Amino acid sequence: MSSTDKPTNFLQNIISEDVQSGKTKQLVTRFPPEPNGYLHIGHAKSICLNFGLAQEFGGTCNLRFDDTNPEKESQEYVDAIQKDIAWLGFEWNGEAKFASNYFGQLFEWAQHLVREGKAYVCELSAEESREYRGDFTRPGKNSPYRDRPAEESLDLLDKMKDGELAEGSASLRAKIDMSSGNMNLRDPVLYRIRHVSHHNTGDTWKIYPTYDFAHGQEDSIEGVTHSICTLEFQDHKPLYEWLLESMPVPSQPRQYEFARLNLNYTITSKRKLKALVDSGVVDGWDDPRMPTIAGLRRRGYTAKAIRRLCDMAGVTRSDSVVDLGMLEFAIRDELDKNAPRSMCVLRPLKLVLTNYPEDKTEVMTGPYHPQRDDMGFREMPFSRELWIEQEDFREEANKKFKRLVIGKRVRLRNAYIIEADAAVKDAAGNITEVHARIIENTVGNDPEDGIRAKGVIHWVDAPSAVSCAINLFDRLFTHESPGSGDEDFMEQLNPDSLVELKGCYSEASLAKAEIGKGFQFERQGYFTRDSRSEDLVFNQTIGLRDSQGKFNS
Ligand code: ATP
Ligand code: MG
């Protein structure tokens, strides 16, 4: 048990032992995103883990961009990733680091491997390489270039670097074991030729290191002690260790793997998320329906709720799928406790109080939060014409409908009890207005005649209301596991994932709603102001209750 008395995970245990035995003087971890897309909720787990362990053990965590695939990377992604990590509440050690800063050192180490007889330049074509590689049932065959003299490989490596060889015509490979049961050890490629510009190094390099050649060496240069990655890298570990042992690297980091975070109804693959963005299915990486950190933020999720999900999901070594309801629970619970309440009418219907003077305005007061006196009270103007929700009125209804019905009473939240008299209709028979009367002396009191109201509805004062637009969201996918099996995730999109409402009315104070702050619109859910729109637009963060009913607090 740690000092907080929470159960510890296997990584905390390993590090704790390493610290106690003196093997680890100071913990150094790293978070190594590739800048080829925005961070998503799965990355948040790795971030919370790496930065969290560093905090817990008084160590440091580096942010290192694994920018070894120039075609897919960009400065936009570098900037977005830094913004998101900082927003999640974590601070990396010193400046952000880049794999590309180490390209010179990596190249020297590659030459070292060649001189030691541990790497060679191979000129098999892609097709031949596949053939020579074998598969899980067949061992591979040695490349005919495997035993060429080191001098020849060094010369070719220089030519590769200087752009004298065409893409695909040669690669640098480690000389390990073509019959290994671990495919990663069958003379893996260390450098490939790419005649493309890099977002950081421009046109300096015509060759780029593979993930395997770069990762462990970068860890070593940075003095990373515990290099934590997801389970799919388990089979790469022997290569990670082989490379570190074969080169004069400054330190010996160790790799540890944990299970990635999977959420149902959610895609956590940058490639697929990018396809959604590129096809225009969503409005950018920060579309509020996206499981990206930027999307969740725009939707009104808080860093705290995201960290809480990562905490609840735990750190294990077996793959599992977490219910999206758990993330929804985390934000709903937080907003329930902290979000100021206000009123907003989504689909407005005019209510005219026929016995209320035309020139009169009262000021009603209501608590910002029903259980939080510390949050104080808000004031709401009240006058003859109000907006109520269309669905809160019916001409006739049975007893189950505890809202406004002709001849019946309802309480207006924080204001009077009213009784409806008539519905005004247009030529097509649509209800355009409801006429009702206030029952005197019922603000904060029951009616003197003893006829109580059955329900409470929300409202907004018409003259002072501000007009706004509201985006309602539902899950982006209808399928629990989008894209699984032979299915195309693009075919599993929920056509109703976005409902845009215009001409909604909110309390006047919401005109100044701060971006990043969550509000409860009473009886409707939790909302936050959209950060991209110039007009007043609110995004629905989450409904008031879990529709699946699994995660109610
Ligand atoms: P890709 O390599 O397909 O572009 P990736 O998801 O591996 O995508 P990286 O930028 O390489 O993206 O990830 C950075 C770090 O985040 C890695 O250490 C990776 O293991 C971790 N990570 C990525 N997805 C998840 C996830 N779903 N759960 C936990 N950690 C994750
Ligand atoms: Mg990756």
Coordinates of C-alpha atoms and ligand atoms in Angstrom, one line a residue:
M1 CA 0.0 0.0 0.0
S2 CA 1.2 3.5 -0.8
S3 CA 1.0 6.4 1.5
T4 CA -2.5 7.3 0.1
D5 CA -3.7 3.8 1.0
K6 CA -4.8 3.1 -2.5
P7 CA -3.9 -0.3 -3.9
T8 CA -0.7 -0.1 -5.8
N9 CA -0.3 -1.3 -9.4
F10 CA 2.5 -3.5 -10.7
L11 CA 4.6 -0.6 -12.0
Q12 CA 4.5 1.2 -8.6
N13 CA 5.7 -2.0 -7.1
I14 CA 8.5 -2.5 -9.5
I15 CA 9.7 1.1 -9.1
S16 CA 9.3 1.0 -5.4
E17 CA 11.6 -2.0 -5.3
D18 CA 14.1 -0.4 -7.6
V19 CA 14.2 2.7 -5.5
Q20 CA 14.6 0.8 -2.3
S21 CA 17.4 -1.5 -3.6
G22 CA 19.2 1.6 -4.9
K23 CA 19.0 0.4 -8.5
T24 CA 17.1 3.6 -9.4
K25 CA 18.6 6.7 -7.9
Q26 CA 16.0 9.0 -9.4
L27 CA 13.1 7.8 -11.5
V28 CA 12.9 9.2 -15.0
T29 CA 9.9 8.3 -17.3
R30 CA 8.8 9.7 -20.6
F31 CA 5.7 10.2 -22.7
P32 CA 6.7 9.6 -26.3
P33 CA 3.9 10.7 -28.7
E34 CA 4.4 10.7 -32.4
P35 CA 3.2 14.1 -33.7
N36 CA 1.0 12.5 -36.4
G37 CA -2.4 13.4 -34.8
Y38 CA -4.0 14.8 -31.7
L39 CA -3.9 13.1 -28.4
H40 CA -6.9 10.9 -27.5
I41 CA -8.3 9.5 -24.3
G42 CA -6.0 6.4 -24.6
H43 CA -3.0 8.7 -24.5
A44 CA -4.4 10.3 -21.4
K45 CA -3.9 7.0 -19.7
S46 CA -0.2 6.8 -20.7
I47 CA 0.2 10.5 -19.7
C48 CA -1.4 10.0 -16.2
L49 CA 0.7 6.9 -15.7
N50 CA 4.1 8.3 -16.8
F51 CA 3.7 11.7 -15.2
G52 CA 1.9 10.3 -12.2
L53 CA 4.7 7.9 -11.4
A54 CA 7.3 10.6 -11.7
Q55 CA 5.3 12.8 -9.3
E56 CA 4.8 9.9 -6.8
F57 CA 8.4 8.9 -6.7
G58 CA 9.9 12.4 -6.8
G59 CA 11.3 11.8 -10.3
T60 CA 10.8 13.5 -13.6
C61 CA 9.0 12.8 -16.8
N62 CA 10.1 13.9 -20.3
L63 CA 7.9 14.8 -23.2
R64 CA 9.6 13.4 -26.2
F65 CA 8.2 13.6 -29.7
D66 CA 8.9 10.4 -31.6
D67 CA 9.2 12.2 -34.9
T68 CA 10.8 9.6 -37.1
N69 CA 8.1 9.4 -39.8
P70 CA 8.3 12.8 -41.4
E71 CA 5.5 12.2 -44.0
K72 CA 2.8 12.1 -41.4
E73 CA 4.1 14.6 -38.8
S74 CA 3.6 18.3 -38.4
Q75 CA 4.1 21.3 -36.2
E76 CA 0.3 21.6 -35.7
Y77 CA 0.3 18.3 -33.9
V78 CA 3.4 19.2 -31.9
D79 CA 1.7 22.3 -30.6
A80 CA -1.6 20.6 -30.0
I81 CA 0.0 17.8 -28.0
Q82 CA 1.9 20.2 -25.7
K83 CA -1.3 22.2 -25.1
D84 CA -3.2 19.0 -24.2
I85 CA -0.6 17.6 -21.8
A86 CA -0.4 21.0 -20.0
W87 CA -4.2 21.2 -19.8
L88 CA -4.3 17.7 -18.3
G89 CA -2.3 19.2 -15.5
F90 CA 1.2 17.8 -16.1
E91 CA 4.6 19.4 -16.5
W92 CA 7.4 17.8 -18.4
N93 CA 11.0 18.1 -17.4
G94 CA 12.8 21.0 -19.2
E95 CA 12.1 21.6 -22.8
A96 CA 10.1 19.2 -24.9
K97 CA 12.5 16.8 -26.6
F98 CA 12.5 15.4 -30.1
A99 CA 13.8 12.1 -31.5
S100 CA 15.0 14.3 -34.4
N101 CA 17.4 16.1 -32.0
Y102 CA 19.3 12.8 -31.7
F103 CA 19.5 11.9 -35.4
G104 CA 23.2 12.7 -35.4
Q105 CA 24.0 10.5 -32.4
L106 CA 21.8 7.7 -33.7
F107 CA 23.7 7.8 -37.0
E108 CA 27.0 7.4 -35.3
W109 CA 25.7 4.5 -33.3
A110 CA 24.5 2.9 -36.5
Q111 CA 28.0 3.2 -37.9
H112 CA 29.3 1.6 -34.7
L113 CA 27.0 -1.4 -35.2
V114 CA 28.3 -1.8 -38.8
R115 CA 31.9 -1.7 -37.7
E116 CA 31.2 -4.2 -35.0
G117 CA 29.7 -6.6 -37.6
K118 CA 26.2 -6.1 -36.1
A119 CA 24.5 -4.3 -39.0
Y120 CA 24.7 -4.2 -42.8
V121 CA 23.2 -2.4 -45.7
C122 CA 20.8 -4.7 -47.5
E123 CA 19.7 -4.1 -51.0
L124 CA 16.8 -6.6 -51.3
S125 CA 13.7 -5.1 -52.8
A126 CA 10.6 -4.8 -50.5
E127 CA 9.2 -7.9 -52.2
E128 CA 12.4 -9.9 -51.8
S129 CA 12.7 -8.9 -48.2
R130 CA 9.2 -10.2 -47.4
E131 CA 10.1 -13.4 -49.1
Y132 CA 13.4 -13.7 -47.2
R133 CA 11.8 -12.9 -43.9
G134 CA 9.7 -16.1 -43.6
D135 CA 6.7 -16.1 -41.4
F136 CA 5.5 -17.6 -38.1
T137 CA 5.7 -21.1 -39.5
R138 CA 8.8 -20.7 -41.7
P139 CA 12.3 -19.4 -40.6
G140 CA 13.7 -16.6 -42.7
K141 CA 16.7 -16.8 -45.0
N142 CA 19.9 -14.7 -44.7
S143 CA 20.1 -11.8 -47.1
P144 CA 22.8 -12.2 -49.7
Y145 CA 24.1 -8.8 -48.5
R146 CA 24.4 -9.9 -44.9
D147 CA 28.1 -10.7 -44.9
R148 CA 29.3 -7.9 -47.1
P149 CA 32.4 -6.1 -45.7
A150 CA 31.7 -3.4 -43.1
E151 CA 33.6 -0.8 -45.3
E152 CA 31.1 -1.5 -48.1
S153 CA 28.1 -1.1 -45.8
L154 CA 29.6 2.1 -44.3
D155 CA 30.1 3.6 -47.7
L156 CA 26.5 2.7 -48.8
L157 CA 25.1 4.0 -45.5
D158 CA 26.8 7.4 -46.3
K159 CA 25.3 7.3 -49.8
M160 CA 21.9 6.5 -48.3
K161 CA 22.2 9.5 -45.9
D162 CA 23.3 11.9 -48.7
G163 CA 20.4 11.0 -50.9
E164 CA 22.4 9.2 -53.5
L165 CA 20.3 6.1 -53.3
A166 CA 16.6 5.9 -54.3
E167 CA 13.9 5.3 -51.8
G168 CA 13.4 1.6 -51.2
S169 CA 16.7 0.6 -52.9
A170 CA 18.5 -0.1 -49.7
S171 CA 18.1 -0.2 -45.9
L172 CA 20.3 -0.7 -42.9
R173 CA 19.5 -3.8 -41.0
A174 CA 20.7 -5.3 -37.7
K175 CA 22.4 -8.7 -38.0
I176 CA 20.6 -10.8 -35.4
D177 CA 18.9 -14.1 -36.3
M178 CA 16.8 -14.9 -39.4
S179 CA 15.5 -18.0 -37.8
S180 CA 14.4 -16.4 -34.5
G181 CA 10.8 -17.3 -33.4
N182 CA 10.5 -13.6 -32.7
M183 CA 10.0 -11.8 -36.0
N184 CA 11.4 -8.6 -34.6
L185 CA 14.8 -10.2 -34.3
R186 CA 14.9 -11.4 -38.0
D187 CA 17.5 -8.7 -39.0
P188 CA 15.1 -5.8 -38.4
V189 CA 15.4 -2.6 -40.4
L190 CA 17.2 0.3 -38.5
Y191 CA 17.2 2.9 -41.2
R192 CA 15.1 3.5 -44.3
I193 CA 15.6 6.0 -47.1
R194 CA 13.0 8.8 -47.3
H195 CA 13.5 11.7 -49.6
V196 CA 11.1 14.0 -47.7
S197 CA 11.3 17.1 -45.5
H198 CA 11.1 16.8 -41.8
H199 CA 9.1 19.3 -39.7
N200 CA 12.2 19.8 -37.5
T201 CA 15.3 18.9 -39.5
G202 CA 14.1 20.1 -42.9
D203 CA 16.1 18.5 -45.7
T204 CA 19.1 17.5 -43.7
W205 CA 18.4 13.8 -43.6
K206 CA 17.5 11.5 -46.4
I207 CA 17.3 8.5 -44.1
Y208 CA 15.2 8.1 -41.0
P209 CA 15.5 5.6 -38.1
T210 CA 12.8 3.1 -37.4
Y211 CA 10.9 3.2 -34.1
D212 CA 12.9 0.3 -32.8
F213 CA 16.3 1.8 -33.6
A214 CA 15.3 5.2 -32.2
H215 CA 13.3 4.4 -29.1
G216 CA 15.6 2.7 -26.7
Q217 CA 18.6 4.8 -27.7
E218 CA 16.6 8.0 -27.0
D219 CA 15.5 6.6 -23.7
S220 CA 19.2 6.0 -22.9
I221 CA 20.4 9.4 -24.0
E222 CA 17.7 11.0 -21.7
G223 CA 18.6 8.7 -18.8
V224 CA 15.1 7.2 -18.7
T225 CA 15.1 4.5 -16.1
H226 CA 11.6 3.0 -16.7
S227 CA 10.4 3.1 -20.3
I228 CA 6.7 2.3 -20.1
C229 CA 4.8 1.3 -23.2
T230 CA 1.7 -0.6 -24.2
L231 CA 1.5 -4.4 -24.5
E232 CA 2.0 -4.5 -28.3
F233 CA 5.7 -3.7 -27.7
Q234 CA 6.3 -6.8 -25.6
D235 CA 7.7 -8.6 -28.6
H236 CA 10.0 -5.7 -29.3
K237 CA 11.6 -5.9 -25.9
P238 CA 14.3 -8.4 -26.9
L239 CA 15.3 -6.1 -29.7
Y240 CA 15.2 -3.0 -27.4
E241 CA 17.6 -4.8 -25.1
W242 CA 19.8 -6.2 -27.9
L243 CA 20.3 -2.7 -29.3
L244 CA 21.1 -1.1 -26.0
E245 CA 23.7 -3.9 -25.3
S246 CA 25.3 -3.5 -28.7
M247 CA 26.1 0.2 -28.6
P248 CA 28.1 2.5 -26.4
V249 CA 25.0 4.1 -24.9
P250 CA 25.2 6.2 -21.7
S251 CA 22.6 4.3 -19.6
Q252 CA 20.5 1.1 -19.6
P253 CA 16.8 1.9 -19.4
R254 CA 14.3 -1.0 -18.9
Q255 CA 11.1 -1.4 -20.9
Y256 CA 7.8 -2.3 -19.1
E257 CA 4.5 -2.9 -20.8
F258 CA 0.9 -2.2 -19.6
A259 CA -2.5 -2.7 -21.2
R260 CA -3.8 0.1 -23.4
L261 CA -7.0 1.8 -22.5
N262 CA -9.9 0.7 -24.7
L263 CA -13.3 2.3 -24.4
N264 CA -16.5 0.9 -26.0
Y265 CA -18.2 3.0 -28.7
T266 CA -14.9 4.8 -29.1
I267 CA -12.0 4.7 -31.5
T268 CA -8.6 5.1 -30.1
S269 CA -6.5 4.9 -33.3
K270 CA -5.0 8.1 -34.6
R271 CA -5.2 6.8 -38.1
K272 CA -8.9 6.2 -37.9
L273 CA -9.5 9.5 -36.1
K274 CA -7.6 11.3 -38.8
A275 CA -9.9 9.5 -41.4
L276 CA -12.9 11.0 -39.6
V277 CA -11.3 14.5 -39.7
D278 CA -10.2 14.2 -43.4
S279 CA -13.5 12.9 -44.6
G280 CA -15.3 15.8 -42.9
V281 CA -17.5 13.5 -40.9
V282 CA -16.6 15.6 -37.9
D283 CA -15.7 19.2 -37.6
G284 CA -11.9 18.8 -37.0
W285 CA -9.8 17.0 -34.3
D286 CA -11.5 19.0 -31.6
D287 CA -15.1 18.2 -32.7
P288 CA -16.9 17.7 -29.3
R289 CA -17.8 14.2 -30.4
M290 CA -14.2 13.1 -30.8
P291 CA -12.5 11.1 -28.1
T292 CA -9.5 13.5 -28.4
I293 CA -8.4 15.5 -25.5
A294 CA -9.1 18.7 -27.5
G295 CA -12.6 17.4 -28.4
L296 CA -13.4 16.4 -24.8
R297 CA -12.2 19.8 -23.6
R298 CA -14.5 21.6 -26.2
R299 CA -17.3 19.3 -25.1
G300 CA -16.9 20.5 -21.5
Y301 CA -15.0 17.6 -20.0
T302 CA -12.5 18.6 -17.3
A303 CA -8.9 17.5 -16.9
K304 CA -9.9 16.2 -13.5
A305 CA -12.6 14.0 -14.9
I306 CA -10.3 12.5 -17.5
R307 CA -7.6 11.8 -14.8
R308 CA -10.3 10.2 -12.7
L309 CA -11.3 7.9 -15.5
C310 CA -7.6 6.8 -15.9
D311 CA -7.5 6.2 -12.2
M312 CA -10.7 4.1 -12.2
A313 CA -9.5 2.1 -15.2
G314 CA -6.4 1.1 -13.3
V315 CA -3.1 -0.2 -14.7
T316 CA -2.9 -3.8 -15.6
R317 CA -1.2 -6.2 -18.0
S318 CA -4.3 -7.7 -19.5
D319 CA -6.4 -6.0 -22.2
S320 CA -9.9 -5.0 -21.4
V321 CA -12.6 -2.7 -22.6
V322 CA -13.8 0.1 -20.3
D323 CA -17.4 1.2 -20.4
L324 CA -17.8 4.7 -21.9
G325 CA -20.3 5.2 -19.1
M326 CA -17.4 5.3 -16.7
L327 CA -16.0 8.5 -18.3
E328 CA -19.5 9.9 -18.4
F329 CA -19.9 9.1 -14.8
A330 CA -16.6 10.9 -13.9
I331 CA -17.7 14.2 -15.5
R332 CA -21.3 14.0 -14.5
D333 CA -20.3 13.5 -10.9
E334 CA -18.0 16.4 -10.9
L335 CA -20.4 18.7 -12.6
D336 CA -23.2 17.6 -10.3
K337 CA -21.2 18.7 -7.4
N338 CA -19.7 21.9 -8.8
A339 CA -21.6 23.3 -11.8
P340 CA -23.7 26.4 -11.2
R341 CA -27.3 26.0 -12.1
S342 CA -29.1 28.1 -14.6
M343 CA -32.1 27.9 -16.9
C344 CA -32.2 27.6 -20.7
V345 CA -35.1 26.8 -23.0
L346 CA -34.0 24.6 -25.8
R347 CA -37.2 24.5 -27.9
P348 CA -39.1 27.6 -26.9
L349 CA -42.8 28.2 -26.6
K350 CA -44.1 31.6 -25.6
L351 CA -46.0 31.8 -22.3
V352 CA -48.2 34.9 -21.7
L353 CA -49.3 35.5 -18.1
T354 CA -52.6 37.3 -18.7
N355 CA -53.1 38.5 -15.2
Y356 CA -49.5 39.9 -14.8
P357 CA -49.2 43.7 -15.6
E358 CA -47.4 44.5 -18.8
D359 CA -45.1 47.0 -17.3
K360 CA -44.1 45.0 -14.3
T361 CA -40.8 43.2 -13.7
E362 CA -39.9 41.3 -10.5
V363 CA -36.5 39.8 -9.7
M364 CA -36.7 36.2 -8.6
T365 CA -33.7 34.6 -6.9
G366 CA -32.5 31.0 -7.1
P367 CA -29.5 29.1 -5.7
Y368 CA -26.6 28.5 -8.0
H369 CA -26.5 25.1 -6.5
P370 CA -29.1 23.3 -4.4
Q371 CA -26.6 21.9 -1.9
R372 CA -23.9 24.5 -2.0
D373 CA -24.8 27.6 0.0
D374 CA -21.2 28.8 -0.6
M375 CA -22.0 29.3 -4.3
G376 CA -24.7 31.9 -3.5
F377 CA -27.8 33.0 -5.3
R378 CA -28.6 34.3 -8.8
E379 CA -31.2 36.8 -9.8
M380 CA -33.7 36.3 -12.7
P381 CA -36.0 38.9 -14.0
F382 CA -39.6 37.8 -14.3
S383 CA -42.3 39.5 -16.4
R384 CA -45.6 38.9 -18.3
E385 CA -44.0 37.0 -21.2
L386 CA -41.8 34.0 -20.7
W387 CA -40.3 31.2 -22.7
I388 CA -41.0 27.6 -21.7
E389 CA -40.1 24.3 -23.3
Q390 CA -42.6 23.1 -26.0
E391 CA -42.5 19.7 -24.5
D392 CA -43.6 21.0 -21.1
F393 CA -47.0 22.0 -22.4
R394 CA -50.0 19.9 -23.5
E395 CA -53.6 20.8 -24.1
E396 CA -54.6 17.6 -22.5
A397 CA -52.7 14.9 -20.7
N398 CA -53.1 12.1 -18.2
K399 CA -51.9 12.2 -14.6
K400 CA -48.4 11.1 -15.4
F401 CA -47.7 14.3 -17.2
K402 CA -46.7 16.5 -14.4
R403 CA -46.1 19.7 -16.4
L404 CA -48.3 22.4 -17.8
V405 CA -51.8 21.3 -19.0
I406 CA -54.9 23.5 -19.7
G407 CA -56.9 23.9 -16.5
K408 CA -54.0 22.6 -14.4
R409 CA -51.2 24.1 -12.3
V410 CA -47.5 23.9 -12.4
R411 CA -44.7 25.7 -10.6
L412 CA -42.3 27.8 -12.5
R413 CA -38.9 27.1 -11.0
N414 CA -37.9 29.7 -8.4
A415 CA -41.1 31.7 -9.2
Y416 CA -44.9 31.5 -9.2
I417 CA -47.3 28.7 -9.5
I418 CA -49.3 29.2 -12.7
E419 CA -52.5 27.8 -14.2
A420 CA -53.0 27.4 -18.0
D421 CA -56.1 28.7 -19.7
A422 CA -55.7 28.4 -23.4
A423 CA -53.4 27.5 -26.3
V424 CA -53.2 30.0 -29.2
K425 CA -52.7 28.4 -32.6
D426 CA -51.7 29.5 -36.1
A427 CA -53.7 28.7 -39.2
A428 CA -51.9 25.3 -39.5
G429 CA -53.0 24.3 -36.0
N430 CA -49.5 24.7 -34.4
I431 CA -49.5 26.0 -30.9
T432 CA -47.8 29.4 -31.0
E433 CA -48.5 30.7 -27.5
V434 CA -49.9 29.5 -24.2
H435 CA -52.0 31.8 -22.0
A436 CA -51.9 31.2 -18.2
R437 CA -52.4 33.1 -15.0
I438 CA -50.1 33.4 -12.0
I439 CA -51.5 32.4 -8.6
E440 CA -50.8 35.3 -6.3
N441 CA -48.4 34.9 -3.3
T442 CA -47.0 31.6 -4.5
V443 CA -43.3 32.5 -4.8
G444 CA -41.8 30.3 -2.2
N445 CA -45.2 29.5 -0.8
D446 CA -48.0 27.0 -1.5
P447 CA -51.3 28.5 -2.8
E448 CA -53.8 29.7 -0.2
D449 CA -56.6 27.7 -1.8
G450 CA -54.7 24.5 -1.2
I451 CA -54.6 23.4 -4.8
R452 CA -51.0 22.5 -5.3
A453 CA -48.9 22.2 -8.4
K454 CA -47.9 18.6 -9.4
G455 CA -44.6 19.5 -11.1
V456 CA -42.0 22.1 -11.7
I457 CA -40.9 23.5 -15.1
H458 CA -38.1 25.8 -16.1
W459 CA -38.5 29.1 -17.9
V460 CA -36.7 32.2 -19.1
D461 CA -38.0 35.8 -19.0
A462 CA -38.7 36.7 -22.6
P463 CA -37.6 40.4 -22.7
S464 CA -34.3 39.8 -21.1
A465 CA -33.5 36.4 -22.4
V466 CA -30.5 35.9 -24.7
S467 CA -30.7 33.9 -27.8
C468 CA -28.3 31.1 -28.2
A469 CA -27.6 27.9 -30.2
I470 CA -27.2 24.5 -28.6
N471 CA -25.5 21.4 -29.8
L472 CA -26.8 18.1 -28.4
F473 CA -24.5 15.1 -28.8
D474 CA -24.9 11.4 -28.8
R475 CA -22.3 8.7 -29.2
L476 CA -20.4 8.9 -32.5
F477 CA -20.8 5.2 -33.2
T478 CA -23.7 2.9 -33.0
H479 CA -21.5 -0.1 -32.6
E480 CA -19.9 -1.0 -29.3
S481 CA -16.6 -1.9 -30.9
P482 CA -16.4 0.2 -34.1
G483 CA -14.4 -1.3 -36.9
S484 CA -14.0 -4.7 -35.3
G485 CA -13.9 -7.8 -37.4
D486 CA -14.4 -7.1 -41.1
E487 CA -16.6 -4.0 -40.4
D488 CA -15.8 -0.6 -41.7
F489 CA -16.0 2.0 -38.8
M490 CA -17.2 4.6 -41.3
E491 CA -20.3 2.5 -41.8
Q492 CA -21.1 2.4 -38.1
L493 CA -21.5 6.2 -37.5
N494 CA -24.5 7.3 -35.5
P495 CA -26.5 9.6 -37.9
D496 CA -27.9 11.3 -34.8
S497 CA -24.7 12.1 -33.0
L498 CA -25.2 15.8 -33.4
V499 CA -28.5 17.8 -33.1
E500 CA -28.1 21.5 -33.7
L501 CA -30.7 23.7 -32.1
K502 CA -31.0 27.3 -33.0
G503 CA -33.1 30.0 -31.4
C504 CA -32.8 28.7 -27.8
Y505 CA -33.2 31.1 -25.0
S506 CA -31.1 31.3 -21.9
E507 CA -30.9 33.5 -18.8
A508 CA -29.2 36.8 -19.6
S509 CA -26.2 36.1 -17.4
L510 CA -25.2 33.2 -19.6
A511 CA -24.3 35.7 -22.3
K512 CA -21.1 36.2 -20.4
A513 CA -20.5 32.4 -19.8
E514 CA -16.8 31.8 -19.5
I515 CA -15.2 29.3 -21.8
G516 CA -14.1 26.2 -20.0
K517 CA -16.8 26.5 -17.3
G518 CA -19.6 23.9 -17.0
F519 CA -23.2 24.8 -16.2
Q520 CA -26.2 22.8 -15.4
F521 CA -29.2 23.9 -17.4
E522 CA -31.9 22.8 -15.0
R523 CA -33.8 19.7 -16.2
Q524 CA -31.7 19.5 -19.4
G525 CA -28.2 18.5 -18.5
Y526 CA -24.7 20.0 -18.4
F527 CA -23.4 22.4 -21.0
T528 CA -20.4 24.5 -21.7
R529 CA -19.8 27.4 -24.0
D530 CA -18.3 26.5 -27.4
S531 CA -14.8 27.8 -27.7
R532 CA -14.8 28.2 -31.4
S533 CA -18.0 30.1 -32.1
E534 CA -18.2 33.8 -32.0
D535 CA -21.9 33.7 -31.3
L536 CA -23.3 32.2 -28.1
V537 CA -23.3 28.5 -28.6
F538 CA -23.4 25.8 -25.9
N539 CA -22.2 22.3 -26.2
Q540 CA -23.9 19.6 -24.3
T541 CA -21.3 17.9 -22.1
I542 CA -23.5 15.2 -20.7
G543 CA -27.1 14.5 -19.7
L544 CA -28.4 14.6 -16.2
R545 CA -28.6 10.9 -15.8
D546 CA -26.9 7.9 -17.2
S547 CA -29.4 6.5 -19.8
Q548 CA -27.9 3.0 -19.4
G549 CA -28.3 3.4 -15.6
K550 CA -25.1 1.7 -14.8
F551 CA -23.1 4.5 -13.3
N552 CA -25.4 6.6 -11.2
S553 CA -23.9 8.0 -8.1
Ligands
ATP1 P1 0.2 5.2 -33.7 O1 1.6 4.7 -33.3 O2 -0.7 4.2 -34.4 O3 0.3 6.5 -34.4 P2 -0.2 5.4 -30.9 O4 -1.5 5.4 -30.3 O5 0.8 4.3 -30.6 O6 -0.5 5.5 -32.4 P3 1.8 7.3 -30.1 O7 1.9 8.7 -30.4 O8 2.9 6.4 -30.6 O9 0.4 6.8 -30.7 O10 1.5 7.0 -28.6 C1 2.2 7.7 -27.5 C2 2.2 6.9 -26.3 O11 0.8 6.7 -25.9 C3 2.8 5.5 -26.5 O12 3.6 5.2 -25.4 C4 1.6 4.6 -26.6 O13 1.9 3.3 -26.1 C5 0.6 5.3 -25.7 N1 -0.8 5.0 -26.0 C6 -1.4 5.1 -27.2 N2 -2.6 4.7 -27.2 C7 -2.9 4.3 -25.9 C8 -4.0 3.7 -25.3 N3 -5.1 3.4 -25.9 N4 -3.9 3.4 -24.0 C9 -2.7 3.6 -23.3 N5 -1.6 4.2 -23.9 C10 -1.7 4.5 -25.2
MG2 MG 3.0 4.4 -31.6

